[in-house]
PDB file of C-alpha atoms and ligand atoms in Angstrom:
ATOM      1  CA  MET A   1      87.070  68.490 204.471  1.00 96.00           C
ATOM      2  CA  ASN A   2      88.526  66.322 201.587  1.00 96.00           C
ATOM      3  CA  ILE A   3      88.871  62.871 203.462  1.00 96.00           C
ATOM      4  CA  ARG A   4      89.819  61.114 200.306  1.00 96.00           C
ATOM      5  CA  LYS A   5      91.904  62.336 197.667  1.00 96.00           C
ATOM      6  CA  ARG A   6      91.601  60.655 194.054  1.00 95.00           C
ATOM      7  CA  PRO A   7      94.361  57.922 193.649  1.00 93.00           C
ATOM      8  CA  LYS A   8      96.141  57.498 190.325  1.00 93.00           C
ATOM      9  CA  PRO A   9      93.872  54.509 188.741  1.00 93.00           C
ATOM     10  CA  ILE A  10      95.357  51.294 188.970  1.00 92.00           C
ATOM     11  CA  THR A  11      93.431  50.588 185.764  1.00 93.00           C
ATOM     12  CA  LEU A  12      95.469  53.258 183.772  1.00 95.00           C
ATOM     13  CA  ALA A  13      98.814  52.046 184.954  1.00 95.00           C
ATOM     14  CA  LYS A  14      97.739  48.541 183.957  1.00 95.00           C
ATOM     15  CA  ILE A  15      97.109  49.810 180.365  1.00 95.00           C
ATOM     16  CA  LYS A  16     100.141  51.824 180.139  1.00 94.00           C
ATOM     17  CA  ALA A  17     102.285  49.191 181.383  1.00 94.00           C
ATOM     18  CA  ALA A  18     100.672  46.846 179.134  1.00 94.00           C
ATOM     19  CA  ASN A  19     101.224  49.250 175.707  1.00 94.00           C
ATOM     20  CA  ARG A  20     105.209  49.438 177.207  1.00 92.00           C
ATOM     21  CA  ARG A  21     105.416  45.805 176.567  1.00 95.00           C
ATOM     22  CA  ILE A  22     102.555  44.155 174.363  1.00 94.00           C
ATOM     23  CA  SER A  23     103.856  41.914 171.753  1.00 92.00           C
ATOM     24  CA  PRO A  24     103.455  43.692 168.097  1.00 91.00           C
ATOM     25  CA  HIS A  25     101.883  40.582 167.157  1.00 91.00           C
ATOM     26  CA  PHE A  26      99.051  41.365 169.426  1.00 93.00           C
ATOM     27  CA  LYS A  27      95.718  41.700 167.372  1.00 93.00           C
ATOM     28  CA  ARG A  28      94.423  44.367 169.753  1.00 94.00           C
ATOM     29  CA  ARG A  29      97.414  46.457 170.140  1.00 93.00           C
ATOM     30  CA  ASN A  30      95.322  49.658 168.708  1.00 95.00           C
ATOM     31  CA  ASP A  31      92.409  49.175 171.008  1.00 95.00           C
ATOM     32  CA  LEU A  32      94.674  49.071 173.990  1.00 95.00           C
ATOM     33  CA  LYS A  33      96.196  52.476 172.873  1.00 95.00           C
ATOM     34  CA  LYS A  34      92.747  53.977 172.461  1.00 95.00           C
ATOM     35  CA  GLU A  35      91.858  52.496 175.789  1.00 95.00           C
ATOM     36  CA  GLU A  36      94.810  54.259 177.462  1.00 96.00           C
ATOM     37  CA  GLU A  37      94.202  57.497 175.814  1.00 96.00           C
ATOM     38  CA  ASN A  38      90.439  57.481 176.662  1.00 94.00           C
ATOM     39  CA  ARG A  39      91.352  56.433 180.360  1.00 95.00           C
ATOM     40  CA  LYS A  40      93.907  59.275 180.659  1.00 97.00           C
ATOM     41  CA  LYS A  41      91.435  61.615 179.356  1.00 96.00           C
ATOM     42  CA  GLY A  42      88.886  60.607 181.799  1.00 96.00           C
ATOM     43  CA  TYR A  43      91.208  60.901 184.629  1.00 97.00           C
ATOM     44  CA  LEU A  44      92.268  64.341 183.534  1.00 97.00           C
ATOM     45  CA  GLY A  45      88.950  65.580 183.387  1.00 97.00           C
ATOM     46  CA  GLU A  46      88.294  64.333 186.837  1.00 97.00           C
ATOM     47  CA  LEU A  47      91.153  66.334 188.250  1.00 97.00           C
ATOM     48  CA  GLN A  48      89.997  69.271 186.634  1.00 97.00           C
ATOM     49  CA  VAL A  49      86.442  68.895 188.110  1.00 98.00           C
ATOM     50  CA  ASP A  50      88.411  68.193 191.594  1.00 98.00           C
ATOM     51  CA  ARG A  51      89.674  71.703 191.662  1.00 97.00           C
ATOM     52  CA  TYR A  52      86.182  73.178 191.755  1.00 97.00           C
ATOM     53  CA  VAL A  53      85.202  70.740 194.249  1.00 97.00           C
ATOM     54  CA  ASN A  54      88.154  71.511 196.504  1.00 97.00           C
ATOM     55  CA  ASN A  55      87.689  75.121 196.045  1.00 97.00           C
ATOM     56  CA  TYR A  56      84.027  75.594 196.802  1.00 97.00           C
ATOM     57  CA  PHE A  57      83.179  72.589 199.195  1.00 97.00           C
ATOM     58  CA  ALA A  58      86.158  70.846 200.913  1.00 96.00           C
ATOM     59  CA  PRO A  59      86.237  73.829 203.329  1.00 96.00           C
ATOM     60  CA  THR A  60      82.873  73.498 204.732  1.00 96.00           C
ATOM     61  CA  TYR A  61      81.464  70.049 203.416  1.00 97.00           C
ATOM     62  CA  THR A  62      82.727  66.456 203.030  1.00 98.00           C
ATOM     63  CA  VAL A  63      84.287  65.482 200.176  1.00 98.00           C
ATOM     64  CA  LEU A  64      85.024  61.816 198.794  1.00 98.00           C
ATOM     65  CA  GLU A  65      87.071  61.764 195.354  1.00 97.00           C
ATOM     66  CA  ASP A  66      86.770  58.438 193.631  1.00 96.00           C
ATOM     67  CA  LEU A  67      84.676  56.298 196.098  1.00 95.00           C
ATOM     68  CA  CYS A  68      84.366  52.490 195.221  1.00 95.00           C
ATOM     69  CA  TRP A  69      82.822  50.093 197.549  1.00 95.00           C
ATOM     70  CA  LYS A  70      81.967  46.432 197.291  1.00 92.00           C
ATOM     71  CA  VAL A  71      78.060  45.909 196.530  1.00 91.00           C
ATOM     72  CA  ASN A  72      78.475  41.971 196.538  1.00 88.00           C
ATOM     73  CA  GLU A  73      80.740  39.346 195.891  1.00 85.00           C
ATOM     74  CA  PHE A  74      81.076  40.149 192.232  1.00 86.00           C
ATOM     75  CA  THR A  75      80.054  43.715 192.027  1.00 89.00           C
ATOM     76  CA  THR A  76      81.683  47.088 192.861  1.00 91.00           C
ATOM     77  CA  CYS A  77      80.272  50.352 192.371  1.00 94.00           C
ATOM     78  CA  GLN A  78      82.350  53.497 191.681  1.00 95.00           C
ATOM     79  CA  ILE A  79      81.456  56.984 191.779  1.00 97.00           C
ATOM     80  CA  ASP A  80      83.927  59.855 190.592  1.00 97.00           C
ATOM     81  CA  THR A  81      83.144  62.432 193.290  1.00 98.00           C
ATOM     82  CA  THR A  82      80.707  62.600 196.575  1.00 98.00           C
ATOM     83  CA  ILE A  83      79.956  65.752 198.346  1.00 98.00           C
ATOM     84  CA  THR A  84      78.020  65.401 201.526  1.00 98.00           C
ATOM     85  CA  THR A  85      76.530  68.467 203.002  1.00 97.00           C
ATOM     86  CA  PRO A  86      74.317  69.319 206.125  1.00 96.00           C
ATOM     87  CA  HIS A  87      71.053  68.370 203.994  1.00 96.00           C
ATOM     88  CA  ALA A  88      71.943  65.848 201.456  1.00 96.00           C
ATOM     89  CA  LEU A  89      74.555  63.931 199.591  1.00 98.00           C
ATOM     90  CA  PHE A  90      75.360  65.004 196.233  1.00 98.00           C
ATOM     91  CA  PHE A  91      77.743  62.775 193.468  1.00 98.00           C
ATOM     92  CA  LEU A  92      79.036  63.620 190.337  1.00 98.00           C
ATOM     93  CA  GLU A  93      79.527  61.614 187.143  1.00 97.00           C
ATOM     94  CA  VAL A  94      82.378  63.455 185.367  1.00 97.00           C
ATOM     95  CA  LYS A  95      82.677  63.163 181.524  1.00 97.00           C
ATOM     96  CA  ASN A  96      85.437  64.543 179.400  1.00 96.00           C
ATOM     97  CA  TYR A  97      84.570  64.648 175.810  1.00 94.00           C
ATOM     98  CA  THR A  98      85.518  66.838 172.718  1.00 91.00           C
ATOM     99  CA  GLY A  99      83.252  68.010 170.253  1.00 93.00           C
ATOM    100  CA  THR A 100      79.517  67.916 170.531  1.00 96.00           C
ATOM    101  CA  VAL A 101      77.338  65.491 172.880  1.00 97.00           C
ATOM    102  CA  THR A 102      73.899  64.875 172.243  1.00 97.00           C
ATOM    103  CA  PHE A 103      71.379  63.354 174.818  1.00 97.00           C
ATOM    104  CA  ASP A 104      68.632  61.979 172.972  1.00 96.00           C
ATOM    105  CA  THR A 105      65.837  61.858 175.856  1.00 96.00           C
ATOM    106  CA  ASN A 106      63.428  59.566 173.927  1.00 95.00           C
ATOM    107  CA  PHE A 107      65.758  56.511 173.346  1.00 94.00           C
ATOM    108  CA  ASN A 108      67.963  57.257 176.282  1.00 95.00           C
ATOM    109  CA  GLN A 109      71.331  57.606 174.415  1.00 96.00           C
ATOM    110  CA  LEU A 110      74.213  59.633 174.304  1.00 97.00           C
ATOM    111  CA  ILE A 111      75.617  60.506 170.853  1.00 96.00           C
ATOM    112  CA  ARG A 112      79.194  62.175 170.709  1.00 95.00           C
ATOM    113  CA  SER A 113      80.118  63.883 167.421  1.00 94.00           C
ATOM    114  CA  ASP A 114      83.494  65.122 166.463  1.00 86.00           C
ATOM    115  CA  GLY A 115      82.398  66.532 163.269  1.00 84.00           C
ATOM    116  CA  SER A 116      83.206  63.605 161.061  1.00 89.00           C
ATOM    117  CA  LYS A 117      81.675  60.535 162.653  1.00 91.00           C
ATOM    118  CA  GLU A 118      79.404  59.897 165.389  1.00 93.00           C
ATOM    119  CA  ILE A 119      79.955  57.533 168.603  1.00 92.00           C
ATOM    120  CA  GLY A 120      77.491  56.214 170.710  1.00 94.00           C
ATOM    121  CA  TYR A 121      77.872  55.935 174.632  1.00 93.00           C
ATOM    122  CA  ARG A 122      76.166  54.620 177.732  1.00 92.00           C
ATOM    123  CA  TYR A 123      73.561  57.079 178.828  1.00 96.00           C
ATOM    124  CA  PRO A 124      74.846  58.821 181.603  1.00 97.00           C
ATOM    125  CA  ILE A 125      71.510  59.369 183.221  1.00 97.00           C
ATOM    126  CA  THR A 126      70.804  55.541 183.348  1.00 96.00           C
ATOM    127  CA  GLN A 127      74.300  55.105 184.791  1.00 95.00           C
ATOM    128  CA  ALA A 128      73.789  57.906 187.669  1.00 97.00           C
ATOM    129  CA  GLU A 129      70.408  56.476 188.361  1.00 97.00           C
ATOM    130  CA  ASN A 130      71.890  53.213 188.766  1.00 96.00           C
ATOM    131  CA  GLN A 131      74.576  54.543 191.219  1.00 96.00           C
ATOM    132  CA  LYS A 132      72.240  56.502 192.896  1.00 97.00           C
ATOM    133  CA  PHE A 133      70.216  53.265 193.729  1.00 97.00           C
ATOM    134  CA  ASN A 134      73.425  51.306 194.966  1.00 96.00           C
ATOM    135  CA  LEU A 135      74.544  54.493 196.925  1.00 96.00           C
ATOM    136  CA  HIS A 136      71.040  54.532 198.748  1.00 97.00           C
ATOM    137  CA  ASN A 137      71.242  50.945 199.603  1.00 96.00           C
ATOM    138  CA  HIS A 138      74.856  51.441 200.921  1.00 96.00           C
ATOM    139  CA  LEU A 139      73.832  54.152 203.005  1.00 97.00           C
ATOM    140  CA  VAL A 140      70.828  52.173 204.603  1.00 97.00           C
ATOM    141  CA  HIS A 141      72.961  49.237 205.039  1.00 94.00           C
ATOM    142  CA  ASN A 142      75.210  51.440 207.109  1.00 94.00           C
ATOM    143  CA  GLY A 143      72.503  52.775 209.098  1.00 95.00           C
ATOM    144  CA  TYR A 144      71.666  56.036 207.405  1.00 96.00           C
ATOM    145  CA  HIS A 145      68.108  56.225 206.254  1.00 93.00           C
ATOM    146  CA  ASN A 146      66.075  58.924 204.378  1.00 91.00           C
ATOM    147  CA  ILE A 147      69.393  60.679 203.094  1.00 95.00           C
ATOM    148  CA  PRO A 148      68.218  62.858 200.189  1.00 96.00           C
ATOM    149  CA  ILE A 149      70.590  62.026 197.113  1.00 97.00           C
ATOM    150  CA  TYR A 150      71.218  64.102 194.202  1.00 98.00           C
ATOM    151  CA  TYR A 151      73.554  63.790 191.298  1.00 98.00           C
ATOM    152  CA  PHE A 152      75.002  65.525 188.392  1.00 98.00           C
ATOM    153  CA  VAL A 153      76.767  64.622 185.049  1.00 98.00           C
ATOM    154  CA  VAL A 154      79.308  67.211 184.665  1.00 98.00           C
ATOM    155  CA  PHE A 155      81.346  67.776 181.700  1.00 98.00           C
ATOM    156  CA  SER A 156      84.836  68.610 182.553  1.00 98.00           C
ATOM    157  CA  ASP A 157      85.726  70.512 179.221  1.00 97.00           C
ATOM    158  CA  PRO A 158      84.058  73.877 179.014  1.00 96.00           C
ATOM    159  CA  SER A 159      84.295  73.752 175.181  1.00 96.00           C
ATOM    160  CA  THR A 160      82.186  70.696 174.842  1.00 97.00           C
ATOM    161  CA  ILE A 161      78.884  71.499 173.375  1.00 97.00           C
ATOM    162  CA  ILE A 162      75.881  70.012 175.034  1.00 97.00           C
ATOM    163  CA  LYS A 163      72.646  69.219 172.797  1.00 97.00           C
ATOM    164  CA  VAL A 164      69.443  67.585 173.501  1.00 97.00           C
ATOM    165  CA  ILE A 165      67.064  65.722 171.309  1.00 96.00           C
ATOM    166  CA  GLY A 166      63.607  65.330 173.013  1.00 96.00           C
ATOM    167  CA  ASP A 167      62.603  67.144 175.966  1.00 96.00           C
ATOM    168  CA  PRO A 168      65.355  69.126 177.458  1.00 95.00           C
ATOM    169  CA  GLU A 169      63.533  69.631 180.750  1.00 95.00           C
ATOM    170  CA  LYS A 170      64.346  65.843 181.562  1.00 94.00           C
ATOM    171  CA  ILE A 171      68.086  66.619 181.616  1.00 95.00           C
ATOM    172  CA  THR A 172      68.499  70.554 182.306  1.00 94.00           C
ATOM    173  CA  ASP A 173      68.866  70.235 185.866  1.00 95.00           C
ATOM    174  CA  LEU A 174      71.112  67.099 185.884  1.00 97.00           C
ATOM    175  CA  VAL A 175      73.504  67.723 182.942  1.00 98.00           C
ATOM    176  CA  MET A 176      76.270  70.759 183.255  1.00 98.00           C
ATOM    177  CA  HIS A 177      79.689  72.156 182.560  1.00 98.00           C
ATOM    178  CA  ALA A 178      82.111  72.006 185.641  1.00 97.00           C
ATOM    179  CA  GLU A 179      81.798  75.636 186.073  1.00 96.00           C
ATOM    180  CA  SER A 180      78.285  75.936 186.528  1.00 96.00           C
ATOM    181  CA  MET A 181      78.065  72.791 189.141  1.00 97.00           C
ATOM    182  CA  PRO A 182      78.873  74.795 192.325  1.00 97.00           C
ATOM    183  CA  GLN A 183      75.907  76.998 191.918  1.00 97.00           C
ATOM    184  CA  LYS A 184      73.476  74.287 190.917  1.00 97.00           C
ATOM    185  CA  LEU A 185      74.614  72.270 194.105  1.00 97.00           C
ATOM    186  CA  MET A 186      74.331  75.293 195.977  1.00 97.00           C
ATOM    187  CA  ALA A 187      70.991  76.219 195.030  1.00 97.00           C
ATOM    188  CA  ILE A 188      69.476  72.872 196.031  1.00 96.00           C
ATOM    189  CA  GLU A 189      71.230  72.641 199.235  1.00 96.00           C
ATOM    190  CA  GLU A 190      69.831  76.222 200.003  1.00 95.00           C
ATOM    191  CA  LYS A 191      66.194  74.978 198.801  1.00 95.00           C
ATOM    192  CA  ILE A 192      66.380  71.926 201.083  1.00 94.00           C
ATOM    193  CA  LYS A 193      67.770  74.093 204.097  1.00 93.00           C
ATOM    194  CA  LEU A 194      64.669  76.456 203.540  1.00 94.00           C
ATOM    195  CA  GLN A 195      62.236  73.652 203.643  1.00 92.00           C
ATOM    196  CA  GLY A 196      63.265  72.964 207.033  1.00 87.00           C
ATOM    197  CA  ASN A 197      64.687  69.580 206.788  1.00 84.00           C
ATOM    198  CA  ASN A 198      66.664  68.036 209.746  1.00 86.00           C
ATOM    199  CA  ARG A 199      70.291  68.362 209.191  1.00 92.00           C
ATOM    200  CA  ILE A 200      72.393  65.160 208.327  1.00 94.00           C
ATOM    201  CA  PRO A 201      75.772  64.500 210.003  1.00 95.00           C
ATOM    202  CA  HIS A 202      77.668  64.851 206.710  1.00 95.00           C
ATOM    203  CA  GLN A 203      81.267  64.249 208.388  1.00 96.00           C
ATOM    204  CA  GLN A 204      79.905  60.952 209.951  1.00 96.00           C
ATOM    205  CA  ILE A 205      78.435  59.821 206.697  1.00 97.00           C
ATOM    206  CA  GLY A 206      81.663  60.652 204.762  1.00 96.00           C
ATOM    207  CA  GLN A 207      83.518  58.748 207.334  1.00 96.00           C
ATOM    208  CA  ALA A 208      81.409  55.748 207.107  1.00 96.00           C
ATOM    209  CA  LEU A 209      81.831  55.659 203.138  1.00 96.00           C
ATOM    210  CA  LEU A 210      85.554  56.175 203.701  1.00 96.00           C
ATOM    211  CA  ARG A 211      85.579  53.099 205.842  1.00 95.00           C
ATOM    212  CA  LYS A 212      83.950  50.704 203.602  1.00 92.00           C
ATOM    213  CA  SER A 213      85.660  52.162 200.406  1.00 92.00           C
ATOM    214  CA  VAL A 214      87.958  49.694 198.445  1.00 89.00           C
ATOM    215  CA  GLU A 215      90.637  50.988 195.651  1.00 85.00           C
ATOM    216  CA  PHE A 216      88.946  50.559 192.075  1.00 84.00           C
ATOM    217  CA  ASP A 217      90.577  47.708 189.994  1.00 84.00           C
ATOM    218  CA  PHE A 218      89.553  45.182 187.779  1.00 83.00           C
ATOM    219  CA  ASP A 219      91.153  42.670 185.218  1.00 86.00           C
ATOM    220  CA  VAL A 220      91.085  45.358 182.374  1.00 88.00           C
ATOM    221  CA  LEU A 221      93.471  43.512 180.202  1.00 90.00           C
ATOM    222  CA  GLY A 222      91.662  40.378 180.453  1.00 90.00           C
ATOM    223  CA  GLU A 223      89.048  41.937 178.797  1.00 91.00           C
ATOM    224  CA  TYR A 224      91.387  42.774 175.893  1.00 93.00           C
ATOM    225  CA  GLY A 225      92.416  39.072 176.042  1.00 93.00           C
ATOM    226  CA  VAL A 226      95.699  39.924 176.994  1.00 92.00           C
ATOM    227  CA  SER A 227      97.698  37.037 178.523  1.00 89.00           C
ATOM    228  CA  SER A 228     101.247  37.110 180.362  1.00 86.00           C
ATOM    229  CA  HIS A 229     102.554  35.187 176.996  1.00 89.00           C
ATOM    230  CA  ASP A 230     101.647  38.526 175.253  1.00 93.00           C
ATOM    231  CA  ILE A 231     103.700  40.645 177.470  1.00 94.00           C
ATOM    232  CA  LEU A 232     107.227  40.902 176.262  1.00 96.00           C
ATOM    233  CA  THR A 233     110.090  40.312 178.951  1.00 97.00           C
ATOM    234  CA  GLY A 234     113.122  42.358 179.652  1.00 97.00           C
ATOM    235  CA  VAL A 235     114.256  45.696 181.362  1.00 97.00           C
ATOM    236  CA  SER A 236     113.295  48.810 179.446  1.00 95.00           C
ATOM    237  CA  CYS A 237     115.429  51.532 178.897  1.00 96.00           C
ATOM    238  CA  PRO A 238     114.450  54.999 180.601  1.00 94.00           C
ATOM    239  CA  ALA A 239     115.652  56.842 177.880  1.00 95.00           C
ATOM    240  CA  CYS A 240     114.402  55.232 174.692  1.00 94.00           C
ATOM    241  CA  GLY A 241     111.987  52.666 175.480  1.00 91.00           C
ATOM    242  CA  THR A 242     113.735  49.555 173.984  1.00 93.00           C
ATOM    243  CA  LEU A 243     113.578  46.436 176.125  1.00 94.00           C
ATOM    244  CA  GLY A 244     116.392  44.343 176.832  1.00 94.00           C
ATOM    245  CA  MET A 245     118.823  46.658 178.962  1.00 97.00           C
ATOM    246  CA  GLU A 246     121.658  44.330 179.826  1.00 96.00           C
ATOM    247  CA  ARG A 247     123.406  44.298 183.662  1.00 94.00           C
ATOM    248  CA  ILE A 248     126.895  45.109 183.297  1.00 93.00           C
ATOM    249  CA  TYR A 249     129.025  45.883 186.334  1.00 91.00           C
ATOM    250  CA  GLY A 250     126.253  47.153 188.589  1.00 92.00           C
ATOM    251  CA  ARG A 251     124.336  49.261 186.017  1.00 95.00           C
ATOM    252  CA  TRP A 252     122.172  48.728 183.357  1.00 97.00           C
ATOM    253  CA  GLU A 253     123.093  49.305 179.746  1.00 97.00           C
ATOM    254  CA  CYS A 254     120.995  49.832 176.704  1.00 97.00           C
ATOM    255  CA  LYS A 255     122.464  48.361 173.270  1.00 95.00           C
ATOM    256  CA  ARG A 256     120.490  50.737 171.240  1.00 95.00           C
ATOM    257  CA  CYS A 257     121.337  54.134 172.631  1.00 97.00           C
ATOM    258  CA  ASN A 258     123.989  53.555 175.610  1.00 96.00           C
ATOM    259  CA  HIS A 259     122.226  55.045 178.288  1.00 97.00           C
ATOM    260  CA  GLN A 260     123.186  53.599 181.622  1.00 97.00           C
ATOM    261  CA  SER A 261     121.216  53.399 184.599  1.00 97.00           C
ATOM    262  CA  LYS A 262     121.558  52.108 188.163  1.00 95.00           C
ATOM    263  CA  ASN A 263     117.755  50.981 188.801  1.00 94.00           C
ATOM    264  CA  ALA A 264     115.998  50.513 185.584  1.00 96.00           C
ATOM    265  CA  HIS A 265     114.679  47.042 187.069  1.00 97.00           C
ATOM    266  CA  LEU A 266     112.426  49.088 189.568  1.00 96.00           C
ATOM    267  CA  TYR A 267     110.259  49.922 186.480  1.00 95.00           C
ATOM    268  CA  ALA A 268     110.462  46.349 185.248  1.00 96.00           C
ATOM    269  CA  ILE A 269     109.229  45.106 188.677  1.00 97.00           C
ATOM    270  CA  GLU A 270     106.311  47.554 188.798  1.00 95.00           C
ATOM    271  CA  ASP A 271     105.154  46.419 185.281  1.00 95.00           C
ATOM    272  CA  TYR A 272     105.472  42.811 186.462  1.00 95.00           C
ATOM    273  CA  LEU A 273     103.398  43.314 189.379  1.00 94.00           C
ATOM    274  CA  LEU A 274     100.729  45.335 187.266  1.00 93.00           C
ATOM    275  CA  LEU A 275     100.661  42.990 184.360  1.00 93.00           C
ATOM    276  CA  VAL A 276     101.418  39.420 185.671  1.00 92.00           C
ATOM    277  CA  ARG A 277     100.471  38.909 189.298  1.00 90.00           C
ATOM    278  CA  PRO A 278     100.810  40.986 192.271  1.00 91.00           C
ATOM    279  CA  TRP A 279     103.918  39.290 193.735  1.00 95.00           C
ATOM    280  CA  ILE A 280     107.424  38.090 192.199  1.00 97.00           C
ATOM    281  CA  THR A 281     109.554  35.227 192.988  1.00 97.00           C
ATOM    282  CA  ASN A 282     113.296  35.221 192.523  1.00 96.00           C
ATOM    283  CA  LYS A 283     112.952  32.874 189.483  1.00 96.00           C
ATOM    284  CA  GLU A 284     110.073  34.811 187.655  1.00 96.00           C
ATOM    285  CA  PHE A 285     112.155  38.142 188.524  1.00 97.00           C
ATOM    286  CA  MET A 286     115.469  36.597 186.911  1.00 97.00           C
ATOM    287  CA  LYS A 287     113.272  35.533 183.767  1.00 97.00           C
ATOM    288  CA  PHE A 288     111.651  38.666 183.256  1.00 97.00           C
ATOM    289  CA  THR A 289     114.713  40.979 183.611  1.00 97.00           C
ATOM    290  CA  HIS A 290     117.042  38.430 181.929  1.00 97.00           C
ATOM    291  CA  ILE A 291     119.498  38.204 184.934  1.00 95.00           C
ATOM    292  CA  THR A 292     121.479  35.005 184.929  1.00 94.00           C
ATOM    293  CA  SER A 293     122.938  35.470 188.358  1.00 95.00           C
ATOM    294  CA  ARG A 294     120.706  34.076 191.375  1.00 95.00           C
ATOM    295  CA  TYR A 295     122.849  36.201 193.820  1.00 95.00           C
ATOM    296  CA  ILE A 296     122.412  39.438 191.971  1.00 95.00           C
ATOM    297  CA  ALA A 297     118.649  38.821 191.520  1.00 96.00           C
ATOM    298  CA  THR A 298     118.343  38.609 195.403  1.00 95.00           C
ATOM    299  CA  ARG A 299     120.414  41.469 196.206  1.00 95.00           C
ATOM    300  CA  LEU A 300     118.408  43.611 193.774  1.00 96.00           C
ATOM    301  CA  LEU A 301     114.916  42.444 195.068  1.00 96.00           C
ATOM    302  CA  GLN A 302     116.303  43.206 198.496  1.00 95.00           C
ATOM    303  CA  SER A 303     116.943  46.831 197.798  1.00 95.00           C
ATOM    304  CA  SER A 304     113.671  47.378 195.678  1.00 94.00           C
ATOM    305  CA  GLY A 305     111.548  48.398 198.534  1.00 94.00           C
ATOM    306  CA  LEU A 306     109.738  44.866 198.255  1.00 95.00           C
ATOM    307  CA  TYR A 307     108.591  43.116 201.299  1.00 95.00           C
ATOM    308  CA  TYR A 308     109.572  39.437 201.361  1.00 94.00           C
ATOM    309  CA  ASP A 309     106.621  37.091 202.080  1.00 92.00           C
ATOM    310  CA  LYS A 310     108.598  33.902 203.801  1.00 92.00           C
ATOM    311  CA  LYS A 311     105.612  31.758 203.916  1.00 93.00           C
ATOM    312  CA  HIS A 312     105.024  31.933 199.999  1.00 92.00           C
ATOM    313  CA  ASN A 313     108.805  32.766 199.083  1.00 93.00           C
ATOM    314  CA  ARG A 314     107.849  35.549 197.294  1.00 95.00           C
ATOM    315  CA  TRP A 315     108.144  39.361 196.939  1.00 95.00           C
ATOM    316  CA  ILE A 316     105.106  41.634 197.569  1.00 94.00           C
ATOM    317  CA  LYS A 317     104.632  45.086 197.384  1.00 88.00           C
ATOM    318  CA  ASP A 318     102.324  45.551 200.166  1.00 76.00           C
ATOM    319  CA  LYS A 319     102.906  43.973 203.957  1.00 65.00           C
ATOM    320  CA  ARG A 320      99.434  43.606 204.356  1.00 59.00           C
ATOM    321  CA  ARG A 321      98.431  41.265 201.381  1.00 50.00           C
TER     322      ARG A 321
HETATM  323 ZN1   ZN B 401     117.967  53.162 175.048  1.00 89.58          ZN
END
């Protein structure tokens, strides 16, 4: 059973919102655009692999998409996909790269080439080994000892060419295209089964992992040095993207393309919660949307689907916060 469906990544939503509103003077504007492209590509690759996983494994095994947990106060660990079976725990590290990727097993580096230039990346095997270590500790911590853990580095795009410098034997069982992953996983599962190893409670383990899971989020904009001063205010036009729609007779109107909208402020609220802080006060809302009437601001917030946090006089998305 698939017990955790992949959520839309918050980090991607943050970057997207920033790109809609970043000041034209912001120095790393192009880097932010690139980051959005890369994260979007990564997410699409994961969705592609999810199809194989759900098709082959969800009916009989326990599947968790995008598992993330707190290792300690400062560190979280994230795993793209985990599949627990009656004999082992498998996890996938999904990569979506175009062109050629070369695994250098001598220097533990990954080089991607698009034909004209080469870019170095973190070595996925080292990355997966670290995840395996953390996952093992996490399982032991939750009372599950001696669970065999296997991982695969999976390339979601069937046209990615995989090459090796050094010893291919070191990685051939670990690196593959998505298409061949189900067979490889089944072969290992079958092999352990034939060795007569004890079965493991895969549903229980899956549920335990789910209980401890948190949503993956970090200050991705902080990494680019984005502060709230770099974020442009105003309600953006759903038709042409221009910021600064005006509220006239109960509607938002775009001065550039004349588009009218009843609830364009809802997108502005969403951007604010992603980019500035996870709550908004009446005053902040007025400043951000350029509304001058306190009465209208309150009315719009009341019908926005947010909850009013009386204690702090502010609006929040989730009651539990
Ligand atoms: Zn417009």
